mmCIF file of C-alpha atoms and ligand atoms in Angstrom:
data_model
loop_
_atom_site.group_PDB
_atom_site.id
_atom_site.type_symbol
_atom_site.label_atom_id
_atom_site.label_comp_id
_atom_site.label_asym_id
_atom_site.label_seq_id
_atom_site.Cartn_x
_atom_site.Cartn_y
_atom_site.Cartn_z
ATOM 1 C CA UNK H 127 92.903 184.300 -102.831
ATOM 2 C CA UNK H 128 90.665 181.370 -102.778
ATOM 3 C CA UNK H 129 86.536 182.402 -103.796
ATOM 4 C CA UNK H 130 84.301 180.608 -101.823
ATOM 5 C CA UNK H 131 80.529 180.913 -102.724
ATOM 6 C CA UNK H 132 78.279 179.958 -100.186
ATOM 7 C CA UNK H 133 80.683 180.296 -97.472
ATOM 8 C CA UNK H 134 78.642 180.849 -94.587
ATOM 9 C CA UNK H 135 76.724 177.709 -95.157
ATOM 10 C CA UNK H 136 77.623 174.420 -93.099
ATOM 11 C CA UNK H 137 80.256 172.766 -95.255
ATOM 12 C CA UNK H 138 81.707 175.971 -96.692
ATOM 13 C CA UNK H 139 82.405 177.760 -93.675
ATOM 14 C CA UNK H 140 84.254 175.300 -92.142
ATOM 15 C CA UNK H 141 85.945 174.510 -95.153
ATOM 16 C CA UNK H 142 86.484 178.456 -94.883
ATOM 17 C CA UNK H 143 87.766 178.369 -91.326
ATOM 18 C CA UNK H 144 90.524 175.506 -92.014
ATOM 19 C CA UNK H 145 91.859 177.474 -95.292
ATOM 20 C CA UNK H 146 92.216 180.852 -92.965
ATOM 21 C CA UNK H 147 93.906 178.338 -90.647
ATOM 22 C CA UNK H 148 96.126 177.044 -92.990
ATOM 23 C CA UNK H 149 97.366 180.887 -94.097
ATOM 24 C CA UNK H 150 94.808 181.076 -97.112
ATOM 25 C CA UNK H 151 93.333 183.974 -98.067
ATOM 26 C CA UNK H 152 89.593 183.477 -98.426
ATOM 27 C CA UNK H 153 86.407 185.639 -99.638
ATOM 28 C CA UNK H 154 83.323 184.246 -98.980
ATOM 29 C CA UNK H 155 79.967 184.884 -101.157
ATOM 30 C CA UNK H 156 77.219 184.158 -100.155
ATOM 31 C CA UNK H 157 73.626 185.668 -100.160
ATOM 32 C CA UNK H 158 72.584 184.243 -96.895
ATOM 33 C CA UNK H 159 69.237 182.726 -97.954
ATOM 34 C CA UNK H 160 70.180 179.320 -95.668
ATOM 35 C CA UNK H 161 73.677 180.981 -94.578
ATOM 36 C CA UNK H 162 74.293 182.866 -91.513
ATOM 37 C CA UNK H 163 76.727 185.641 -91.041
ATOM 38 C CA UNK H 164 77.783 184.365 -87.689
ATOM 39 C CA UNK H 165 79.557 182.149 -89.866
ATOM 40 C CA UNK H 166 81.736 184.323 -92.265
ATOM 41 C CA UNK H 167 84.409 185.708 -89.202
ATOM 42 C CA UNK H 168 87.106 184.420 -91.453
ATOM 43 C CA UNK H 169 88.452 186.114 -94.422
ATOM 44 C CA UNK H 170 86.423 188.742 -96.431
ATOM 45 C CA UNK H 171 83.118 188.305 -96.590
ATOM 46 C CA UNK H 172 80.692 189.789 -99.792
ATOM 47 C CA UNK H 173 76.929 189.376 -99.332
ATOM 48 C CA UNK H 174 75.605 188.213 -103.099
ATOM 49 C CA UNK H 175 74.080 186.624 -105.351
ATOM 50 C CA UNK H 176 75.638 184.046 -107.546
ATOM 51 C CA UNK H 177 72.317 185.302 -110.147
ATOM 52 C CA UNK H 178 74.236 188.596 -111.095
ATOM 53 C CA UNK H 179 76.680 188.488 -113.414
ATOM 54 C CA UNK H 180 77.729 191.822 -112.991
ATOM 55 C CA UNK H 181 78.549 191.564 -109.524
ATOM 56 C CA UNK H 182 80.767 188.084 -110.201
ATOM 57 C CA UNK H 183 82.673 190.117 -112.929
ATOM 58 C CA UNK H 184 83.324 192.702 -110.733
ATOM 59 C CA UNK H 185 84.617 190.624 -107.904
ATOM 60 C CA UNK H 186 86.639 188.590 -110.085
ATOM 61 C CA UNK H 187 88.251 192.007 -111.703
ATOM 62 C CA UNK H 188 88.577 193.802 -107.925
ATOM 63 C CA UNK H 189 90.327 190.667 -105.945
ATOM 64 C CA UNK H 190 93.063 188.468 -107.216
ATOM 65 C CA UNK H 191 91.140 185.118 -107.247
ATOM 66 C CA UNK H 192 93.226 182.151 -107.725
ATOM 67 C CA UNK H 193 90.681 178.924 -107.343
ATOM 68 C CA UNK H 194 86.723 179.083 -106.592
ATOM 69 C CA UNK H 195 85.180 176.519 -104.548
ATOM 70 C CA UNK H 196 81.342 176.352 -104.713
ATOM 71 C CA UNK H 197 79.098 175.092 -102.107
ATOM 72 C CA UNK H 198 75.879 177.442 -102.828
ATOM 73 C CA UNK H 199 73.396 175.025 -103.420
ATOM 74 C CA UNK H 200 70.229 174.446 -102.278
ATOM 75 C CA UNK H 201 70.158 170.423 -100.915
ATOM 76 C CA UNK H 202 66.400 169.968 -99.758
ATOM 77 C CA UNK H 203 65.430 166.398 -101.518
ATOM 78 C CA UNK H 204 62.171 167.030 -100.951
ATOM 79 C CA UNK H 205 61.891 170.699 -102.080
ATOM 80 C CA UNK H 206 63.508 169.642 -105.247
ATOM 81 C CA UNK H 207 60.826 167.198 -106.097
ATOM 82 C CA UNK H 208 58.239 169.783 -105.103
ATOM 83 C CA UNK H 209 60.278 172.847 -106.800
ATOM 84 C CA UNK H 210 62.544 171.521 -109.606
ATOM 85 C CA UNK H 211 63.066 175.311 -111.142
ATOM 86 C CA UNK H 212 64.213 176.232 -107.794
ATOM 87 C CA UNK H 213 66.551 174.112 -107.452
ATOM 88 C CA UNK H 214 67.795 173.953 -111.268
ATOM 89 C CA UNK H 215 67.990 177.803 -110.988
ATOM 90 C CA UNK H 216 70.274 177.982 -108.326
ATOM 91 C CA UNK H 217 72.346 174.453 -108.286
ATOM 92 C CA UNK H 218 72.669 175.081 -112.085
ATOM 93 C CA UNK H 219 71.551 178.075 -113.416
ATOM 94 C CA UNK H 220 73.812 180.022 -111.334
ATOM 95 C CA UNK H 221 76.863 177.433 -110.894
ATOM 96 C CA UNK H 222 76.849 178.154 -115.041
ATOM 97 C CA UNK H 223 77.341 182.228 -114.389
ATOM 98 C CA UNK H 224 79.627 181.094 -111.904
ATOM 99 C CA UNK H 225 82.077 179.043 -113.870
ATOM 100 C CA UNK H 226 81.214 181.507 -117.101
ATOM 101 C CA UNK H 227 82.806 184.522 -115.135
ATOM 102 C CA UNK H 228 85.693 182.404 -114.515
ATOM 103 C CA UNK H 229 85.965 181.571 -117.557
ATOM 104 C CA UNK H 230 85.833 185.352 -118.752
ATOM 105 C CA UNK H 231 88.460 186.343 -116.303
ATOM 106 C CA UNK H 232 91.037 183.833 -116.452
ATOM 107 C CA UNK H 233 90.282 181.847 -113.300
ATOM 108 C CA UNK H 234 90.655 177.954 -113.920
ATOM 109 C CA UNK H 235 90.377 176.208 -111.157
ATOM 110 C CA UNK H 236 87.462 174.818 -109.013
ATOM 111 C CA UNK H 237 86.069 172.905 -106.467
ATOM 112 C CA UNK H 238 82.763 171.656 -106.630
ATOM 113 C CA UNK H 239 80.529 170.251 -103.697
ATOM 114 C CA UNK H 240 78.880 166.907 -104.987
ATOM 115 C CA UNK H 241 76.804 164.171 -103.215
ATOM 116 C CA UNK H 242 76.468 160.888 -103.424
ATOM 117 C CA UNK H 243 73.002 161.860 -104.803
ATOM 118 C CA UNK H 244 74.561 161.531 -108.296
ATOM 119 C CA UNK H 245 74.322 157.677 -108.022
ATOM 120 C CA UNK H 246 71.005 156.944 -107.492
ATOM 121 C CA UNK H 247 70.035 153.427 -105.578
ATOM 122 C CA UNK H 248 73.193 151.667 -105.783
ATOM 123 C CA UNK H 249 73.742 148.644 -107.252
ATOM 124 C CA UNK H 250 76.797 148.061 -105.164
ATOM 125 C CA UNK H 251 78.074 148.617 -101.975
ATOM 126 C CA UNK H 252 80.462 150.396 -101.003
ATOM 127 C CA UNK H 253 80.110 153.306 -104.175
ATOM 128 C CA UNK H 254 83.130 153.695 -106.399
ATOM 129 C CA UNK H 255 83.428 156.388 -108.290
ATOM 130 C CA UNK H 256 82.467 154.415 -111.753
ATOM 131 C CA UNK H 257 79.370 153.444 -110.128
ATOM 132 C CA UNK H 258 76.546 153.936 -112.675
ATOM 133 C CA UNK H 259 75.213 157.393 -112.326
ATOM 134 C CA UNK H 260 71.160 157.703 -112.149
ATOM 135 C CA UNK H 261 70.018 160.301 -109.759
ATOM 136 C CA UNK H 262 66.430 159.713 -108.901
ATOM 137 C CA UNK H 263 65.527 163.676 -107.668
ATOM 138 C CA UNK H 264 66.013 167.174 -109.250
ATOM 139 C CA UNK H 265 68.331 167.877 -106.581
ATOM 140 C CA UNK H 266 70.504 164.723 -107.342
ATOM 141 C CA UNK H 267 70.443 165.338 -110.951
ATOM 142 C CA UNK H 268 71.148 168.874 -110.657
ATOM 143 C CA UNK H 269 74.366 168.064 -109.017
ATOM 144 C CA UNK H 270 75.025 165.641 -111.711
ATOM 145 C CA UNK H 271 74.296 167.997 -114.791
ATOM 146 C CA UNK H 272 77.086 170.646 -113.646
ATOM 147 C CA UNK H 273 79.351 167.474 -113.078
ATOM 148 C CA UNK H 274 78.727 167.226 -116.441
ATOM 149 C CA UNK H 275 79.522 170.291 -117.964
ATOM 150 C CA UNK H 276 82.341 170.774 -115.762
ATOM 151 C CA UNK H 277 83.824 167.328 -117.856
ATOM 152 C CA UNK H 278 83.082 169.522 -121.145
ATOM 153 C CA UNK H 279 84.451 172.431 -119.653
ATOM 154 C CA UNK H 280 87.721 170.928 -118.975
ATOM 155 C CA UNK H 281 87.885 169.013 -122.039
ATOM 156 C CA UNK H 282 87.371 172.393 -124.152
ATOM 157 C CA UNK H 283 89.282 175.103 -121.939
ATOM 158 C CA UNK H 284 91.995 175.802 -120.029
ATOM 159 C CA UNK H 285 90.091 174.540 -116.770
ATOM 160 C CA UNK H 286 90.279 172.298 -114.090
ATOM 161 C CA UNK H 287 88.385 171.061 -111.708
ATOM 162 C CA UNK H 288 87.813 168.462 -108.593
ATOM 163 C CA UNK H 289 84.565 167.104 -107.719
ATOM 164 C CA UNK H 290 83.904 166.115 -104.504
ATOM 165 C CA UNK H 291 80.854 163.520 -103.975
ATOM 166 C CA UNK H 292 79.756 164.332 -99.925
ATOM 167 C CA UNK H 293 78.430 161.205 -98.284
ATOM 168 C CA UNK H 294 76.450 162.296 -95.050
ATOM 169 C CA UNK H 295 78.561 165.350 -93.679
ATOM 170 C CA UNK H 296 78.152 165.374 -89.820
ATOM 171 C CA UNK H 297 79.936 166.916 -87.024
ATOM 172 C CA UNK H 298 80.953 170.540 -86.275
ATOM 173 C CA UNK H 299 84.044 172.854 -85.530
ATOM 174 C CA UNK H 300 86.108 170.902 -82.408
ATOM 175 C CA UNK H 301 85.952 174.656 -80.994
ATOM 176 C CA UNK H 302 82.197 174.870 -81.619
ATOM 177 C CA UNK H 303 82.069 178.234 -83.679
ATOM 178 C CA UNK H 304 80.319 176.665 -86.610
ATOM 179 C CA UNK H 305 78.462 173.737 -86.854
ATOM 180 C CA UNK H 306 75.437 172.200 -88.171
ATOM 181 C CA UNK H 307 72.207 174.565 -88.480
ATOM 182 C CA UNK H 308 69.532 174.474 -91.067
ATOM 183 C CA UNK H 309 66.585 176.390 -91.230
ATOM 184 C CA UNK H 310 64.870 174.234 -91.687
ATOM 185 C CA UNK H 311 66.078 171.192 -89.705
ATOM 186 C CA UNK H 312 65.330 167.820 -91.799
ATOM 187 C CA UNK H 313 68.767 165.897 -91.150
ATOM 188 C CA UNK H 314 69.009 163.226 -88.766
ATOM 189 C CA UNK H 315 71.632 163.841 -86.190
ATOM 190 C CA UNK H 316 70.574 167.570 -85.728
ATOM 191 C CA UNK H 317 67.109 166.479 -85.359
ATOM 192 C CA UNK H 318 68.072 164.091 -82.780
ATOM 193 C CA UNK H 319 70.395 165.954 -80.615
ATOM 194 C CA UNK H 320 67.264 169.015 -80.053
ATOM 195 C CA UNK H 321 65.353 165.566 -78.688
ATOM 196 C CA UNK H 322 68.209 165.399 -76.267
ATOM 197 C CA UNK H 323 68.156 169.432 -76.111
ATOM 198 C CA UNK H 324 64.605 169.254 -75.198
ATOM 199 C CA UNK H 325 63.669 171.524 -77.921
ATOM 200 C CA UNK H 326 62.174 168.441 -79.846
ATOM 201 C CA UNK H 327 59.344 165.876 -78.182
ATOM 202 C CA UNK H 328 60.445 162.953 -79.779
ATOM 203 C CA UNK H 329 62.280 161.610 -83.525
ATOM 204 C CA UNK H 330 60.849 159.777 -86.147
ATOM 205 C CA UNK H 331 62.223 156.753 -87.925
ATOM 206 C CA UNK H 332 61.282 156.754 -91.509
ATOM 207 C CA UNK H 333 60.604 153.368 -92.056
ATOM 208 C CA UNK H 334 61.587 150.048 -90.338
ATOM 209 C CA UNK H 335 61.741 147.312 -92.411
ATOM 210 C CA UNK H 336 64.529 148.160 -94.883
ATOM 211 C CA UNK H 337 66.613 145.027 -95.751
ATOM 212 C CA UNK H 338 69.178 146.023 -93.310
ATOM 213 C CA UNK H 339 70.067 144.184 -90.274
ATOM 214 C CA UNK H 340 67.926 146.775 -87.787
ATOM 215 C CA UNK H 341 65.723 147.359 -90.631
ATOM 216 C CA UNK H 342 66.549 151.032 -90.796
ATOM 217 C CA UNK H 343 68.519 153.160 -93.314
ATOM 218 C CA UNK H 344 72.064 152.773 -93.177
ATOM 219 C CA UNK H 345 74.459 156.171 -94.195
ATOM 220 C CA UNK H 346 77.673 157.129 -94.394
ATOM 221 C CA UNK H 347 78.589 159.888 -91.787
ATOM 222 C CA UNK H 348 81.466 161.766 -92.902
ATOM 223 C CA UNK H 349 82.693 165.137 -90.241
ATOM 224 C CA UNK H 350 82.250 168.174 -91.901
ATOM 225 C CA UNK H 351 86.170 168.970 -90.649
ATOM 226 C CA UNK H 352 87.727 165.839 -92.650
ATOM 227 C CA UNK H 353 85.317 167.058 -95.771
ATOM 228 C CA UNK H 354 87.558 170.971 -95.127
ATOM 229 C CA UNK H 355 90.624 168.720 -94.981
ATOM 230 C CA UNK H 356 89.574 166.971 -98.225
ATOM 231 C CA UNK H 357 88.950 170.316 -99.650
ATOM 232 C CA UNK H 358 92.345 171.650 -98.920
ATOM 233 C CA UNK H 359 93.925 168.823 -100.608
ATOM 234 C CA UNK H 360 91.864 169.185 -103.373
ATOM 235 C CA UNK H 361 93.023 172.643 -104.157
ATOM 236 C CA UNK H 362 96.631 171.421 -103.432
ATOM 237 C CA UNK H 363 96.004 169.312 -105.959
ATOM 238 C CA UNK H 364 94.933 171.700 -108.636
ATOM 239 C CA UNK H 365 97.654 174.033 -107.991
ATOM 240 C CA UNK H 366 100.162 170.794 -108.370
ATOM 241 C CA UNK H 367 98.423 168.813 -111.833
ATOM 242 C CA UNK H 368 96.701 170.442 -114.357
ATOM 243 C CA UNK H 369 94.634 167.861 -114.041
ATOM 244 C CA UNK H 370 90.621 167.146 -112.945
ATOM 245 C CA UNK H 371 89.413 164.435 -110.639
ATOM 246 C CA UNK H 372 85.824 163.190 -108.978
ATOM 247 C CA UNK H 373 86.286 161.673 -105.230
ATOM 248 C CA UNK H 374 84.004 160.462 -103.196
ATOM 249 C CA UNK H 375 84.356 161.352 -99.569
ATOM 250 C CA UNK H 376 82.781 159.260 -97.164
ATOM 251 C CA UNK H 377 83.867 157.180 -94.082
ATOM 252 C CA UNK H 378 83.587 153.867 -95.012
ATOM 253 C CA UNK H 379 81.440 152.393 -92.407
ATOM 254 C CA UNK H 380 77.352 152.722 -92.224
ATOM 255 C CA UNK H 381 75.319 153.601 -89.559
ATOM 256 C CA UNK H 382 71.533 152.758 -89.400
ATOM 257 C CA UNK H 383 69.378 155.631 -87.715
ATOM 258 C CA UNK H 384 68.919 153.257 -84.860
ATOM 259 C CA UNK H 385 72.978 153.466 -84.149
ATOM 260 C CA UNK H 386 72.852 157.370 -84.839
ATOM 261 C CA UNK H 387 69.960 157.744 -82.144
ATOM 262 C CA UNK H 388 71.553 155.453 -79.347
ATOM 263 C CA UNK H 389 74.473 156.674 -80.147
ATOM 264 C CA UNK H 390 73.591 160.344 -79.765
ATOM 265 C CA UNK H 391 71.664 158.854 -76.503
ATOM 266 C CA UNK H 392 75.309 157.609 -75.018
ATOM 267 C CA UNK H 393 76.807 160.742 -76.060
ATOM 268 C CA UNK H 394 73.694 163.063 -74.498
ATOM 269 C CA UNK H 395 72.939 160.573 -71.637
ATOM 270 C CA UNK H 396 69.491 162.074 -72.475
ATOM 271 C CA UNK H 397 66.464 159.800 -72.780
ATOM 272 C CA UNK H 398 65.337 160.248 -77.095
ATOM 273 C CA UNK H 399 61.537 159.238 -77.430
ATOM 274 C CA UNK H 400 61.589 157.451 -80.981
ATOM 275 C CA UNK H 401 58.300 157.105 -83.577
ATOM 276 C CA UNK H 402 58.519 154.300 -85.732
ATOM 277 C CA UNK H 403 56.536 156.103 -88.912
ATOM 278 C CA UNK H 404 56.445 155.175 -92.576
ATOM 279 C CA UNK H 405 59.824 155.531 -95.063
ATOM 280 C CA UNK H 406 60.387 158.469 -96.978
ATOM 281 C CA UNK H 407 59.847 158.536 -100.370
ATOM 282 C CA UNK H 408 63.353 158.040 -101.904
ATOM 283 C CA UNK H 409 65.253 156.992 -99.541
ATOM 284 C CA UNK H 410 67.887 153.886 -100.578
ATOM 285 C CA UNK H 411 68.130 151.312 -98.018
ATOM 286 C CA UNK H 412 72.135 151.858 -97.919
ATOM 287 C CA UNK H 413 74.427 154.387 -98.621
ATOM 288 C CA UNK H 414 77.934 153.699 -97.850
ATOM 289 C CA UNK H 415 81.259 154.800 -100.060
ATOM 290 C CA UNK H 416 84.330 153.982 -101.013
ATOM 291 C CA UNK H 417 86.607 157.012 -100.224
ATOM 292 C CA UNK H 418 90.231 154.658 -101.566
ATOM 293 C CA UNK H 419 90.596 157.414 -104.466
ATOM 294 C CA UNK H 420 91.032 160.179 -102.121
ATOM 295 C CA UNK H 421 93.128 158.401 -99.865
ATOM 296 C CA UNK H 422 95.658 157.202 -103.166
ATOM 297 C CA UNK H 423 95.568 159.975 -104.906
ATOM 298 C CA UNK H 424 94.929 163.585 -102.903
ATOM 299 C CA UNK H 425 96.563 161.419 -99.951
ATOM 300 C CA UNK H 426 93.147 161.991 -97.383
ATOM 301 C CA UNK H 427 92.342 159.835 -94.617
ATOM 302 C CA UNK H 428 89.427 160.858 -91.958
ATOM 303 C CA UNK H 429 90.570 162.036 -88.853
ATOM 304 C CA UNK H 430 87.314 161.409 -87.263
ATOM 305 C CA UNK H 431 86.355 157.777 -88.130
ATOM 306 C CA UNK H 432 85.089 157.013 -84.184
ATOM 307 C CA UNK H 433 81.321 157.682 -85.182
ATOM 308 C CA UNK H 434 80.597 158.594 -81.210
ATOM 309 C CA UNK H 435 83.329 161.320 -81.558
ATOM 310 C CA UNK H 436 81.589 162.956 -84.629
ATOM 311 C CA UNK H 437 78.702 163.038 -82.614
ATOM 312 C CA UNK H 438 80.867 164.481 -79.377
ATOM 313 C CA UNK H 439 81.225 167.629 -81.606
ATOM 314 C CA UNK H 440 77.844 167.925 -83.176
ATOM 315 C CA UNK H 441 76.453 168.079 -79.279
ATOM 316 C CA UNK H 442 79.175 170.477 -78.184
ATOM 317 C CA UNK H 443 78.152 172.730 -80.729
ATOM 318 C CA UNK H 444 74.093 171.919 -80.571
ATOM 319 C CA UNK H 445 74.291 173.096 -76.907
ATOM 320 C CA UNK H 446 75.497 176.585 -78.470
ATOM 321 C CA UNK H 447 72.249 176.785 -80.051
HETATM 322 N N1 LIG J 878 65.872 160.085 -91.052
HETATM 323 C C1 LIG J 878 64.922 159.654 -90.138
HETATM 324 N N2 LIG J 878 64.188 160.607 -89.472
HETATM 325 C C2 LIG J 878 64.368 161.946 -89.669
HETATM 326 C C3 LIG J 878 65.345 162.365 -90.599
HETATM 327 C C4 LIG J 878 66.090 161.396 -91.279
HETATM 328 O O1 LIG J 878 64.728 158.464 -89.931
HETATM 329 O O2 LIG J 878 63.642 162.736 -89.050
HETATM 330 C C5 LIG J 878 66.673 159.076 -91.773
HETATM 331 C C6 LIG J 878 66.564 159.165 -93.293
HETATM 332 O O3 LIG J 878 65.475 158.385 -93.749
HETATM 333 C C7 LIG J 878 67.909 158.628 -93.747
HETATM 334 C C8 LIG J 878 68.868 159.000 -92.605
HETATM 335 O O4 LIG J 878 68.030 159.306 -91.477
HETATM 336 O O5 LIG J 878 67.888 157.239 -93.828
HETATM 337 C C9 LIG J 878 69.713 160.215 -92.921
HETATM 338 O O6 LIG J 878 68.842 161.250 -93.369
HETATM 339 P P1 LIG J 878 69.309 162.745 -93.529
HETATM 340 O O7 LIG J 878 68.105 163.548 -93.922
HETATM 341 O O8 LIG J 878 70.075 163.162 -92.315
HETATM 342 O O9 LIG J 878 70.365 162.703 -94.718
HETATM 343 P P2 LIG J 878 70.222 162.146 -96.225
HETATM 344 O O10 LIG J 878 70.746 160.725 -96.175
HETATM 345 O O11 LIG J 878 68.800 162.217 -96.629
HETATM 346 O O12 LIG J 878 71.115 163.048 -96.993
#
């Protein structure tokens, strides 16, 4: 049985769903703080707190848990500048009682949910994996510190471990039972489909002139599916090598957020009233990854590189809303 805390968050539920499809046996943890329970139809579902020990213990003693794969993090960049302890608390704090109840129980392999956040404003485009590493934001660098002790972790114990670094995941469920939905909404393609939905007047660019060719921020839009797909090969992986990897997971190819709103306009054939307002504080011009260490060595390749088709099934589900 495969652990997966913070399963009924965006990533981790449909990482959940594809594992259930695949004949996996799943239990999802998660204390639904940003997660909803719509989400946790697959598998067994515990609602809980990665802060109690006792309660990890016990679940790791009562079900026969093979491999955890963590995705209960916050990932607000701007509530991590405002409220570091909230988010080394939780992305750390708890990641550590986590991996330490593991550890007491004789569970050794995991899967954790990175970002590209770890590198910082990139000196070079597209990211490798040996990029420098300088996160400039608690959330970034709280990613980054349990990629660290995970390394110690694996050179010390019996343990093993992938890390995946997310570029921008996008997208939803083809079928449209999951998809995006923060509380919260701050990410672009979300904010821009409500425009189309009506539920939003209008979106705003953060900043213009960027030293990109439209002069707007340029990302790396990865579907949330081909991040599930990653995930399963990840853990395919583990069970295979006793062996522990980082991967980046991104697309390949950059959009700016004037291509994500006409392209959401084409896909909508709704009208989106854009602001041109002021960049956001730590934002990098261009983010954009190289994903060749997936595809050599856990064999992954994106299903849904057509950026207008991730947006297809961000809409279909948005309408759901
Ligand atoms: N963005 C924007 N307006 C918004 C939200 C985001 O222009 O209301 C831009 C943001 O500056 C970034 C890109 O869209 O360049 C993607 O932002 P998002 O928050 O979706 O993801 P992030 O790259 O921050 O993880």
């Amino acid at each position: 049985m495969i652990l997966i805390a913070g399963g009924a968050g965006y990533v981790g539920a449909h990482v959940n769903k594809i594992l259930n499809q695949q004949g996996y046996e799943t239990l999802i943890l998660d204390n639904l703080s940003y997660g909803h329970p719509e989400f946790t139809r697959w598998g067994t579902f515990i609602e809980g707190d990665l802060d109690s020990p006792e309660l990890l213990d016990k679940i790791f003693q009562e079900y026969d848990i093979d491999a955890v794969m963590d995705f209960a993090a916050f990932t607000y960049v701007g509530e991590s500048v405002e409220d570091p302890q909230k988010y080394y608390l939780n992305n750390l704090k708890n990641t550590l009682n986590l991996l330490q109840s593991m550890q007491k129980n004789g569970v050794d392999q995991f899967i954790f949910s990175s970002t590209c956040a770890v590198y910082g404003n990139p000196e070079r485009i597209p990211l490798t994996e040996d990029h420098p590493l300088n996160p400039i934001n608690p959330y970034g660098r709280s990613k980054l510190m349990v990629e660290q002790v995970l390394s110690d972790y694996a050179q010390a114990y019996d343990f093993n471990y992938i890390s995946l670094r997310y570029f921008n995941a996008a997208g939803a469920d083809p079928e449209a039972q999951i998809g995006e939905w923060h509380q919260p909404e701050t990410h672009i393609i979300p904010l821009v489909l409500d425009v189309a939905a009506g539920k939003r007047e209008d979106i705003k660019i953060f900043g213009t002139d960027y030293p990109t060719p439209d002069g707007t921020c340029i990302r790396d839009y990865i579907h949330v599916c081909d991040l599930g797909q990653a995930h399963l090969k990840a853990l395919q992986f583990l069970e295979k090598n006793e062996k522990s990897e980082v991967f980046n997971l991104g697309n390949g190819n950059g959009f700016s957020v004037r291509e994500v709103i006409d392209t959401c306009q084409e896909v909508t054939g709704k009208e989106i009233r854009a602001i041109e307002t002021e960049a956001r504080a730590g934002d990098p011009p261009v983010l954009v990854g190289s994903s060749d260490k997936a595809r050599q060595i856990l064999g992954w390749k994106p299903q849904w590189s057509d950026f207008k088709q991730i947006v297809e099934t961000a809409w279909k589900w948005h309408q759901k809303l």
